[in-house]
Short mmCIF file of C-alpha atoms and ligand atoms in Angstrom, two decimals:
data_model
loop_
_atom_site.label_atom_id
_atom_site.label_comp_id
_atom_site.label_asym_id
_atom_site.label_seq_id
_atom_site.Cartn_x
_atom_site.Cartn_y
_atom_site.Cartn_z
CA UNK G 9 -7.88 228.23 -19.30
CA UNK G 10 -8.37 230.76 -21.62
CA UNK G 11 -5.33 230.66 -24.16
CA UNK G 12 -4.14 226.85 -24.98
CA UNK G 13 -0.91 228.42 -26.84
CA UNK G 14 1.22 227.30 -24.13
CA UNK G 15 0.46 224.03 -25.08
CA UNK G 16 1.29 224.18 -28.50
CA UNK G 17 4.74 222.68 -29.87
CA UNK G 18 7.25 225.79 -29.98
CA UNK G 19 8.22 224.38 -33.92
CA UNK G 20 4.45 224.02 -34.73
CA UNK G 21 3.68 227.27 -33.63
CA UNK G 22 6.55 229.15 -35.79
CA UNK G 23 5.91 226.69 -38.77
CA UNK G 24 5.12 228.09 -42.42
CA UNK G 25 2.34 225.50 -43.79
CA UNK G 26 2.93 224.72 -46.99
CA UNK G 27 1.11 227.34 -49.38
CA UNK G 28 -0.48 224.91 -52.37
CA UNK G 29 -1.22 226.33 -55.85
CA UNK G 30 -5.01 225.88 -54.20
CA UNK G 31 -4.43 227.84 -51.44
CA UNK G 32 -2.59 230.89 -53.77
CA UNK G 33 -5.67 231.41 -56.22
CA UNK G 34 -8.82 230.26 -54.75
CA UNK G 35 -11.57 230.36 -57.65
CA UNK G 36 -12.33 227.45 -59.49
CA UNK G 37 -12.90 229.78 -63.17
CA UNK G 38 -9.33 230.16 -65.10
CA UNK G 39 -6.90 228.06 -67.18
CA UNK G 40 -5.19 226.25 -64.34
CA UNK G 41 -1.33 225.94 -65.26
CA UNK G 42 -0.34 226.35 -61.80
CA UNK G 43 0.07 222.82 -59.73
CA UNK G 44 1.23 220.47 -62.68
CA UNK G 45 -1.90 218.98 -62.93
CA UNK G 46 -3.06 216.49 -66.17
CA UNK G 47 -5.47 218.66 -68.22
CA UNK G 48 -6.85 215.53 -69.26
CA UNK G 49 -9.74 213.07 -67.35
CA UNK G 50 -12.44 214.41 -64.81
CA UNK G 51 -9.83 213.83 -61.45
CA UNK G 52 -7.27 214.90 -62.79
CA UNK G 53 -7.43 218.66 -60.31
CA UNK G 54 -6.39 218.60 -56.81
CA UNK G 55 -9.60 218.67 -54.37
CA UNK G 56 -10.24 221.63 -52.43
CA UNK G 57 -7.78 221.08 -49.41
CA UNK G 58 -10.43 223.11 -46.87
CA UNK G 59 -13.50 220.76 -48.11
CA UNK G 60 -15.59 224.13 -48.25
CA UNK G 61 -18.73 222.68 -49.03
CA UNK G 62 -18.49 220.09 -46.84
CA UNK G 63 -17.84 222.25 -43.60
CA UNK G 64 -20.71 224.74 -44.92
CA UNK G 65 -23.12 221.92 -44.75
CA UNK G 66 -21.63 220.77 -41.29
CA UNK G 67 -21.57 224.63 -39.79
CA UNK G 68 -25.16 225.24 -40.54
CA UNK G 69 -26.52 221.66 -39.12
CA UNK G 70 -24.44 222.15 -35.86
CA UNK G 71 -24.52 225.88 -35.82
CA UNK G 72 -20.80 226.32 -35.23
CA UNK G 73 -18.71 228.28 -37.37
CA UNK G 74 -16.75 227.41 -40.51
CA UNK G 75 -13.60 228.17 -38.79
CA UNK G 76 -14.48 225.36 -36.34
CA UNK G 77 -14.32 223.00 -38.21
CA UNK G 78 -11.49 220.34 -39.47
CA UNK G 79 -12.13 217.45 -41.61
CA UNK G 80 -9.99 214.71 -41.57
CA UNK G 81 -9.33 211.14 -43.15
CA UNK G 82 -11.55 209.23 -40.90
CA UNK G 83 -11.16 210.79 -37.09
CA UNK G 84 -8.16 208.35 -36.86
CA UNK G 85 -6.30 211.14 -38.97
CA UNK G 86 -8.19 213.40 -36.21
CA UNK G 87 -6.29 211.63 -33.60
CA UNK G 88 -2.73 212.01 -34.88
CA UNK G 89 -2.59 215.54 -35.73
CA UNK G 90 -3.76 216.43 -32.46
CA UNK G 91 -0.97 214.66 -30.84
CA UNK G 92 1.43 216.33 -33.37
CA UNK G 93 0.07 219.18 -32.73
CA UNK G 94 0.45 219.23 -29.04
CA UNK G 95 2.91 216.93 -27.96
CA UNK G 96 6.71 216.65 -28.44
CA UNK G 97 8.04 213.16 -28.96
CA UNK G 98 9.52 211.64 -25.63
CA UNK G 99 9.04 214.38 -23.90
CA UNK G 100 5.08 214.92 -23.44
CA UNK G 101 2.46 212.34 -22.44
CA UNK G 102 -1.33 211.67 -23.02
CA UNK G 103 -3.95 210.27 -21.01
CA UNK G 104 -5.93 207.18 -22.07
CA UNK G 105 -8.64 205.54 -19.73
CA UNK G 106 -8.75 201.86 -21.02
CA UNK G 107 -10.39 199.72 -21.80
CA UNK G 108 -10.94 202.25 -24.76
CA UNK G 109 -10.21 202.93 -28.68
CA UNK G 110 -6.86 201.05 -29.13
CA UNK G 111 -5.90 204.04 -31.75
CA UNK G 112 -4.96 206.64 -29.09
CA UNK G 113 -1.91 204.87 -27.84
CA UNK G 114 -1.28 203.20 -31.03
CA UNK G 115 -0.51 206.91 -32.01
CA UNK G 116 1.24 207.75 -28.89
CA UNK G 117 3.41 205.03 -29.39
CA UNK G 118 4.09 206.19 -32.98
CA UNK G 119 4.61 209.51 -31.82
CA UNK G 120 6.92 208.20 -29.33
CA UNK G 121 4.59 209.93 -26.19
CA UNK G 122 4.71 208.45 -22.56
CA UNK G 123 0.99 207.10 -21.86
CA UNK G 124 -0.56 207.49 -18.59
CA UNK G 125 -3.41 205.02 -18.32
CA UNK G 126 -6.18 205.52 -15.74
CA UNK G 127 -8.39 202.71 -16.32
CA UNK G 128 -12.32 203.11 -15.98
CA UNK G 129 -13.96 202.44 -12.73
CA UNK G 130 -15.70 199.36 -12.39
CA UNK G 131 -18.65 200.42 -14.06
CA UNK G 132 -16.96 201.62 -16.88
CA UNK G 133 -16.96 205.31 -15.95
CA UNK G 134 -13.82 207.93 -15.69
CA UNK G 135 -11.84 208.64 -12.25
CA UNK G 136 -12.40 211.70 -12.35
CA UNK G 137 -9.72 212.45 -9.70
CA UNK G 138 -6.81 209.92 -10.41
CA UNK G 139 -7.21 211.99 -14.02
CA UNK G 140 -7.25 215.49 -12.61
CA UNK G 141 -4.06 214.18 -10.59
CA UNK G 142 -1.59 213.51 -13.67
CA UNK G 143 -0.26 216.03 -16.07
CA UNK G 144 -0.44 215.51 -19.32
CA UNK G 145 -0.81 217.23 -22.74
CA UNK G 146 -3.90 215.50 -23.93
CA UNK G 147 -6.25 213.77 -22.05
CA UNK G 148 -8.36 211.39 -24.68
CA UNK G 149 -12.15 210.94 -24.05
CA UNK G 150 -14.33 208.68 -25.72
CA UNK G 151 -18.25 209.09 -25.31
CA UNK G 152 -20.10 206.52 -26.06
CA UNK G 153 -16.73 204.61 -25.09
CA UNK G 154 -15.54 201.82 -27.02
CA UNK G 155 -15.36 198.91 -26.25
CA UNK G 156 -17.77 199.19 -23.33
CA UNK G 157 -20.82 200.91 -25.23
CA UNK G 158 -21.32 203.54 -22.31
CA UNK G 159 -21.83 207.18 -22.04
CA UNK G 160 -19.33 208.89 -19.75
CA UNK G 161 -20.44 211.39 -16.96
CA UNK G 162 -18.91 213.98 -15.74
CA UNK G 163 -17.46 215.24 -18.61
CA UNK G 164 -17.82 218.87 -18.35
CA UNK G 165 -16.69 219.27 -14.74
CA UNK G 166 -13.10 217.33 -16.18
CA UNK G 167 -13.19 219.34 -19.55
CA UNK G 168 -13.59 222.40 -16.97
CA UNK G 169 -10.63 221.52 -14.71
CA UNK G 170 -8.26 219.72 -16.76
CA UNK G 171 -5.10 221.87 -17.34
CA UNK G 172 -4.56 220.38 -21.40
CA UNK G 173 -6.67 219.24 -24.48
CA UNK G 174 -9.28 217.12 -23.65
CA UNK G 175 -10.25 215.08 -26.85
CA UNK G 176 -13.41 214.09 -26.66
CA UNK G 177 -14.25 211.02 -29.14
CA UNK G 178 -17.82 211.65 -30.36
CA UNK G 179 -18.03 208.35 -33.11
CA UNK G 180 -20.90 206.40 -31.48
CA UNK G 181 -22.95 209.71 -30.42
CA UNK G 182 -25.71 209.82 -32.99
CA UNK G 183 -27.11 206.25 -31.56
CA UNK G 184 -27.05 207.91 -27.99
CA UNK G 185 -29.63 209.36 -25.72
CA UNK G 186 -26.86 211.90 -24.33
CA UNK G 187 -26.08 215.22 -26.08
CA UNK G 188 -23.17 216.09 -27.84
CA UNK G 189 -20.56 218.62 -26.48
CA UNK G 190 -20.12 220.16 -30.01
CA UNK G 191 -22.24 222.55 -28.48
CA UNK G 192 -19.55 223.44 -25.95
CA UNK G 193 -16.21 224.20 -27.75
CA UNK G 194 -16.70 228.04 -27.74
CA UNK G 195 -17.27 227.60 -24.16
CA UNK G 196 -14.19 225.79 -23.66
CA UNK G 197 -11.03 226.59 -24.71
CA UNK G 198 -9.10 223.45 -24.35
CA UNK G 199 -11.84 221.06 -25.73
CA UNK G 200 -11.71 218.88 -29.40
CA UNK G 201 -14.42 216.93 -30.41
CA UNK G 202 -14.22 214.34 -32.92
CA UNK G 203 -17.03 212.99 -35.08
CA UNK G 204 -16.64 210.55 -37.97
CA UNK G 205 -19.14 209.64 -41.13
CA UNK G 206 -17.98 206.06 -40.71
CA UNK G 207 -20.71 205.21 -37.66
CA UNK G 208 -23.99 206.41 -37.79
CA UNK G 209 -23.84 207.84 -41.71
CA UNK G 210 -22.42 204.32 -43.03
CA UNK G 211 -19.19 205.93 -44.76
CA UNK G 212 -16.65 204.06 -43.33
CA UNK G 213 -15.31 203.38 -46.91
CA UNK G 214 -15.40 206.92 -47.20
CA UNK G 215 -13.19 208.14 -44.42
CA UNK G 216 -14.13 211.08 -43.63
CA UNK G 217 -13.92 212.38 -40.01
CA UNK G 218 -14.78 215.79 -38.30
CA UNK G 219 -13.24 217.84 -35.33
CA UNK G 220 -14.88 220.26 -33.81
CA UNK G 221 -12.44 222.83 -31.48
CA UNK G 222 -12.16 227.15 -31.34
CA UNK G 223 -10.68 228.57 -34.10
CA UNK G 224 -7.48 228.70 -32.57
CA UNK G 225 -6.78 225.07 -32.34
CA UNK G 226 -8.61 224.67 -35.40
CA UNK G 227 -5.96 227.13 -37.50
CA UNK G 228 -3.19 225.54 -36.22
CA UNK G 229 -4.43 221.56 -36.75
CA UNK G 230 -5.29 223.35 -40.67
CA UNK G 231 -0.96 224.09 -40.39
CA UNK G 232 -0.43 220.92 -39.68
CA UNK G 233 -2.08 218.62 -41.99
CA UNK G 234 -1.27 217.48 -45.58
CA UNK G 235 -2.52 219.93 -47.91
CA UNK G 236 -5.13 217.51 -49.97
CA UNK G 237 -5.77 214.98 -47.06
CA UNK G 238 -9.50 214.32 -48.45
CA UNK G 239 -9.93 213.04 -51.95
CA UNK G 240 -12.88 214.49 -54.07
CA UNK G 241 -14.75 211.78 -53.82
CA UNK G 242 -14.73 211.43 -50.59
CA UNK G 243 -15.78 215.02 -49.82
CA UNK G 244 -18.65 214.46 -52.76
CA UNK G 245 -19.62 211.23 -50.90
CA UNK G 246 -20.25 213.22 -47.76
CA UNK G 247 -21.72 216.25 -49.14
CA UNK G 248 -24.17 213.51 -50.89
CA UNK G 249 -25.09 211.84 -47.80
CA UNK G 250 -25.91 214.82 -45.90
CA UNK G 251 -28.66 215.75 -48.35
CA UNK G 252 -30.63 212.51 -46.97
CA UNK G 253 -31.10 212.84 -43.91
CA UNK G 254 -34.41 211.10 -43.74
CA UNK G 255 -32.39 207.53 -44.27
CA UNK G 256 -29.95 208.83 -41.93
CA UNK G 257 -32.55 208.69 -38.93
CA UNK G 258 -34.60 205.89 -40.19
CA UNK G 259 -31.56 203.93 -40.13
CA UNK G 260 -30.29 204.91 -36.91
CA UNK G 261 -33.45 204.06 -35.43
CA UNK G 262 -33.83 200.74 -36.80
CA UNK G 263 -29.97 200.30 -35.73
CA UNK G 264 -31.03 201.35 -31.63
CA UNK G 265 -34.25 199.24 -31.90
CA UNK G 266 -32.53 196.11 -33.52
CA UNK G 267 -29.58 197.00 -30.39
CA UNK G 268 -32.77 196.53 -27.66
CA UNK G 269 -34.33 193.39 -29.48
CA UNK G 270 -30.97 191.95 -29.91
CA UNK G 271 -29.89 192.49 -26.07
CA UNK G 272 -33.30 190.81 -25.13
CA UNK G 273 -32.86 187.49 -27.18
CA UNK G 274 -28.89 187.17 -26.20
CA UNK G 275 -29.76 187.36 -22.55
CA UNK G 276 -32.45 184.62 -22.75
CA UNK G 277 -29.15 182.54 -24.07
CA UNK G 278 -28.16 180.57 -20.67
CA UNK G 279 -24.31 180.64 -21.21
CA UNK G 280 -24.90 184.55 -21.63
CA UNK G 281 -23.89 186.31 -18.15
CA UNK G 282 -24.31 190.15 -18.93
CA UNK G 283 -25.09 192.88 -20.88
CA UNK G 284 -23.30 196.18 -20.42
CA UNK G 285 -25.52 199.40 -21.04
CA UNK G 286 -25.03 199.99 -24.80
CA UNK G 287 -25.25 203.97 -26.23
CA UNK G 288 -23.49 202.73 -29.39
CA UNK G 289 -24.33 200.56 -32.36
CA UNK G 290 -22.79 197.62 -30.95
CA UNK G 291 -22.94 195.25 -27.59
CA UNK G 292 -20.22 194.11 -25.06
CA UNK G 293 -21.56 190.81 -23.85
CA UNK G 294 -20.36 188.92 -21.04
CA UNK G 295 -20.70 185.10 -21.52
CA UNK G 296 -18.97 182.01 -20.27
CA UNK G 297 -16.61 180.54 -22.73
CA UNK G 298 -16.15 183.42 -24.59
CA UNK G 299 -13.28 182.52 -26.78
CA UNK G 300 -15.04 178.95 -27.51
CA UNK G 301 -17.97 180.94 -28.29
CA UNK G 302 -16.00 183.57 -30.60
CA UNK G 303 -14.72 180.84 -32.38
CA UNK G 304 -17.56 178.90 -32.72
CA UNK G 305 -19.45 181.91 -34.68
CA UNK G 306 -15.62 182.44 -37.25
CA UNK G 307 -16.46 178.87 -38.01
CA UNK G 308 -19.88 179.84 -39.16
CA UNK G 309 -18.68 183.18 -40.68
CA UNK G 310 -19.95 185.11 -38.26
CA UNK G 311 -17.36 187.63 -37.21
CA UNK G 312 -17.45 189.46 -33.96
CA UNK G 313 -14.73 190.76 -31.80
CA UNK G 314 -13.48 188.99 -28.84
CA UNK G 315 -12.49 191.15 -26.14
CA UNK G 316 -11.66 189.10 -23.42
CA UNK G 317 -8.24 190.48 -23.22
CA UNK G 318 -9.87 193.58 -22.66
CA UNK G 319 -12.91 193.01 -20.28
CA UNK G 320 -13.15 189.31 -18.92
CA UNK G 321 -15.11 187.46 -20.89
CA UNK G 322 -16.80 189.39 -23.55
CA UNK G 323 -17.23 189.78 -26.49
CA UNK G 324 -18.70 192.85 -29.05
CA UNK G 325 -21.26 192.48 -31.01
CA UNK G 326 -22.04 194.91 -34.17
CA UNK G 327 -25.77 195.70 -34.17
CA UNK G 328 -26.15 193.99 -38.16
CA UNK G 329 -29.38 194.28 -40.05
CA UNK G 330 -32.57 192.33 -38.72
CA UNK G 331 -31.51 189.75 -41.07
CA UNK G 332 -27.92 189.22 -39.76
CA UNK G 333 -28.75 189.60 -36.28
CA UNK G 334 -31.57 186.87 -36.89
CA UNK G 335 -28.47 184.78 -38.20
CA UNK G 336 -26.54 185.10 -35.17
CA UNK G 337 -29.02 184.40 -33.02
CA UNK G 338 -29.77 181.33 -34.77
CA UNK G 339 -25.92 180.24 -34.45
CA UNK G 340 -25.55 181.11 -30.77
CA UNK G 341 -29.28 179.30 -30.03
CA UNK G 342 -27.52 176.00 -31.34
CA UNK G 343 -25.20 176.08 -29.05
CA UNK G 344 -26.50 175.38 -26.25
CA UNK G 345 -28.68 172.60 -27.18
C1 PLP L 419 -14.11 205.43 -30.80
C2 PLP L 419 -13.65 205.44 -32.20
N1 PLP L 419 -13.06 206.54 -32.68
C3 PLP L 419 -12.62 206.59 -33.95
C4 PLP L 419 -12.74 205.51 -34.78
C5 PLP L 419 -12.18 205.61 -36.18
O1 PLP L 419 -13.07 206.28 -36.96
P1 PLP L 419 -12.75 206.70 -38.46
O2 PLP L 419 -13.32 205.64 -39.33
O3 PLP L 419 -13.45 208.02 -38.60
O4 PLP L 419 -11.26 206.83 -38.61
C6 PLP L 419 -13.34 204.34 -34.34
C7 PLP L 419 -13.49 203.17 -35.21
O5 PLP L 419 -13.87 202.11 -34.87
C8 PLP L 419 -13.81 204.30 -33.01
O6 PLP L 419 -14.38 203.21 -32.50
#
């Protein structure tokens, strides 16, 4: 596939973005009288709507280029415009392999898309040939997956052979062993991948999210969203945290070591059954009772998600600090005695 414009939405295609004052006169030196600003306070100018310094920061640590890069609020901003970009209400469809990040049908349904859903094999990996099967405008990926904590395989060879977008959902990668496919989007045309500062760089309060695609889907996602959809602060809180990334690692490692230590003591629990493979910061754990058990730990503020609608019996488990995780422990040991 080498041009994706076929895929585009005819209107987004033709659309005129909206030109702000920002966008007309690009220096910051001047009187600025041009987008009915306050010249009083220190907030009071719009933010730079391309997050410049941001995506320089981001271009030279992934060596990609400038132009292929989007930044959005959080990656669940990510996740929307590529659906709006793509996709024309009840007429197009998406492809979600659940169990999986509830936010790409939420969307779909917003966006009034059909959803085709080709649930993950039995150990939690794609069908790769029920997806290749179905037709569909964007086929959603998520690698480490979440709920389930695993890597996916096989992604190339479905990137490869999949006639639409394949968003591929990058949040969880920096705690996993597998490489990222940032690496990749020159090499294929159809391919998005999102990243987000809310995982492994503990921004979540910032939301701030990435995507990652050729310049071609990246100029026309740039059409589509709002003008100033990243406040100052939030692009100085990234920019900031970038600059360290000694604490990045050393957190991230103490995060995937605390993950190992806190699999070990949770399977020594009896009432715990299983442990899926984990490539994330957090656990799906299999355990009899699990609802009992869920509730059990809200009762002594301990707040995990039960997914037992999702995957029988399980529940996911954050990796917290050494501290917290000693906590839970602690309330999950009592029960069984
Ligand atoms: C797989 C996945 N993608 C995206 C998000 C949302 O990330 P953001 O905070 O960047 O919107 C989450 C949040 O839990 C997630 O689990």
């Amino acid at each position: 596939m080498d041009n994706i414009n076929y895929l585009i939405r005819k209107n987004i295609l033709s659309l005129t973005p909206y030109s702000s004052a920002r966008d007309e006169y690009k220096s910051n030196q001047g009187i600025f009288l041009d987008a009915n600003e306050n010249p009083y306070g220190n907030l009071n100018r719009y933010p730079d709507p391309y997050q410049w310094r941001l995506k320089q920061i981001l271009s030279s640590q992934k060596k990609v280029g400038l132009e292929n890069i989007l930044i959005g609020n959080g990656s669940d901003e990510i996740i929307d415009l590529v659906q709006r970009v793509f996709c024309e209400p009840s007429a197009d469809k998406i492809i979600i392999c659940p169990p999986t990040y509830g936010m790409y049908k939420v969307y779909a349904n917003i966006n009034n898309l059909e959803i085709i859903s080709i649930p993950l094999t039995e150990d939690f990996q794609l069908n790769t040939e029920a997806i290749l099967m179905q037709k569909a405008k964007v086929l959603y990926l998520c690698s480490p997956n979440n709920p389930t904590g695993n890597a996916l395989k096989n992604l190339e060879y479905i990137i490869e052979y999949f006639n639409g977008i394949v968003f591929l959902d990058e949040a969880y990668i920096d705690f996993s062993d597998q490489p990222s496919l940032v690496s990749k989007i020159n090499q294929y045309p159809n391919l998005i991948v999102s990243q987000t500062f809310s995982k492994a760089r503990g921004l979540a309060a910032v939301r701030v999210g990435i995507a990652y695609a050729n310049e071609d889907i990246i100029s026309v996602m740039n059409k589509v969203k709002p003008p100033y959809n990243v406040s100052q602060l939030n692009q100085e809180a990234a920019v900031k945290s970038m600059a360290d990334e000694a604490t990045f690692k050393s957190n991230v490692q103490l995060i995937k070591s605390e993950r190992e230590l806190l699999k070990e003591s949770l399977l020594a629990l009896e009432f715990v059954t299983k442990i899926y493979p984990s490539d994330a910061n957090f656990l799906l754990v299999e355990m009899e009772n699990a609802t009992a058990i869920y509730n059990h730990l809200i009762e002594q503020q301990i707040i995990t998600r039960n997914r037992s609608s999702v995957v029988q019996n399980t529940i996911r488990i954050t990796i917290g600090t050494p501290r917290e995780n000693q906590q839970l422990l602690y309330a999950l040991q009592l029960i069984t005695v």
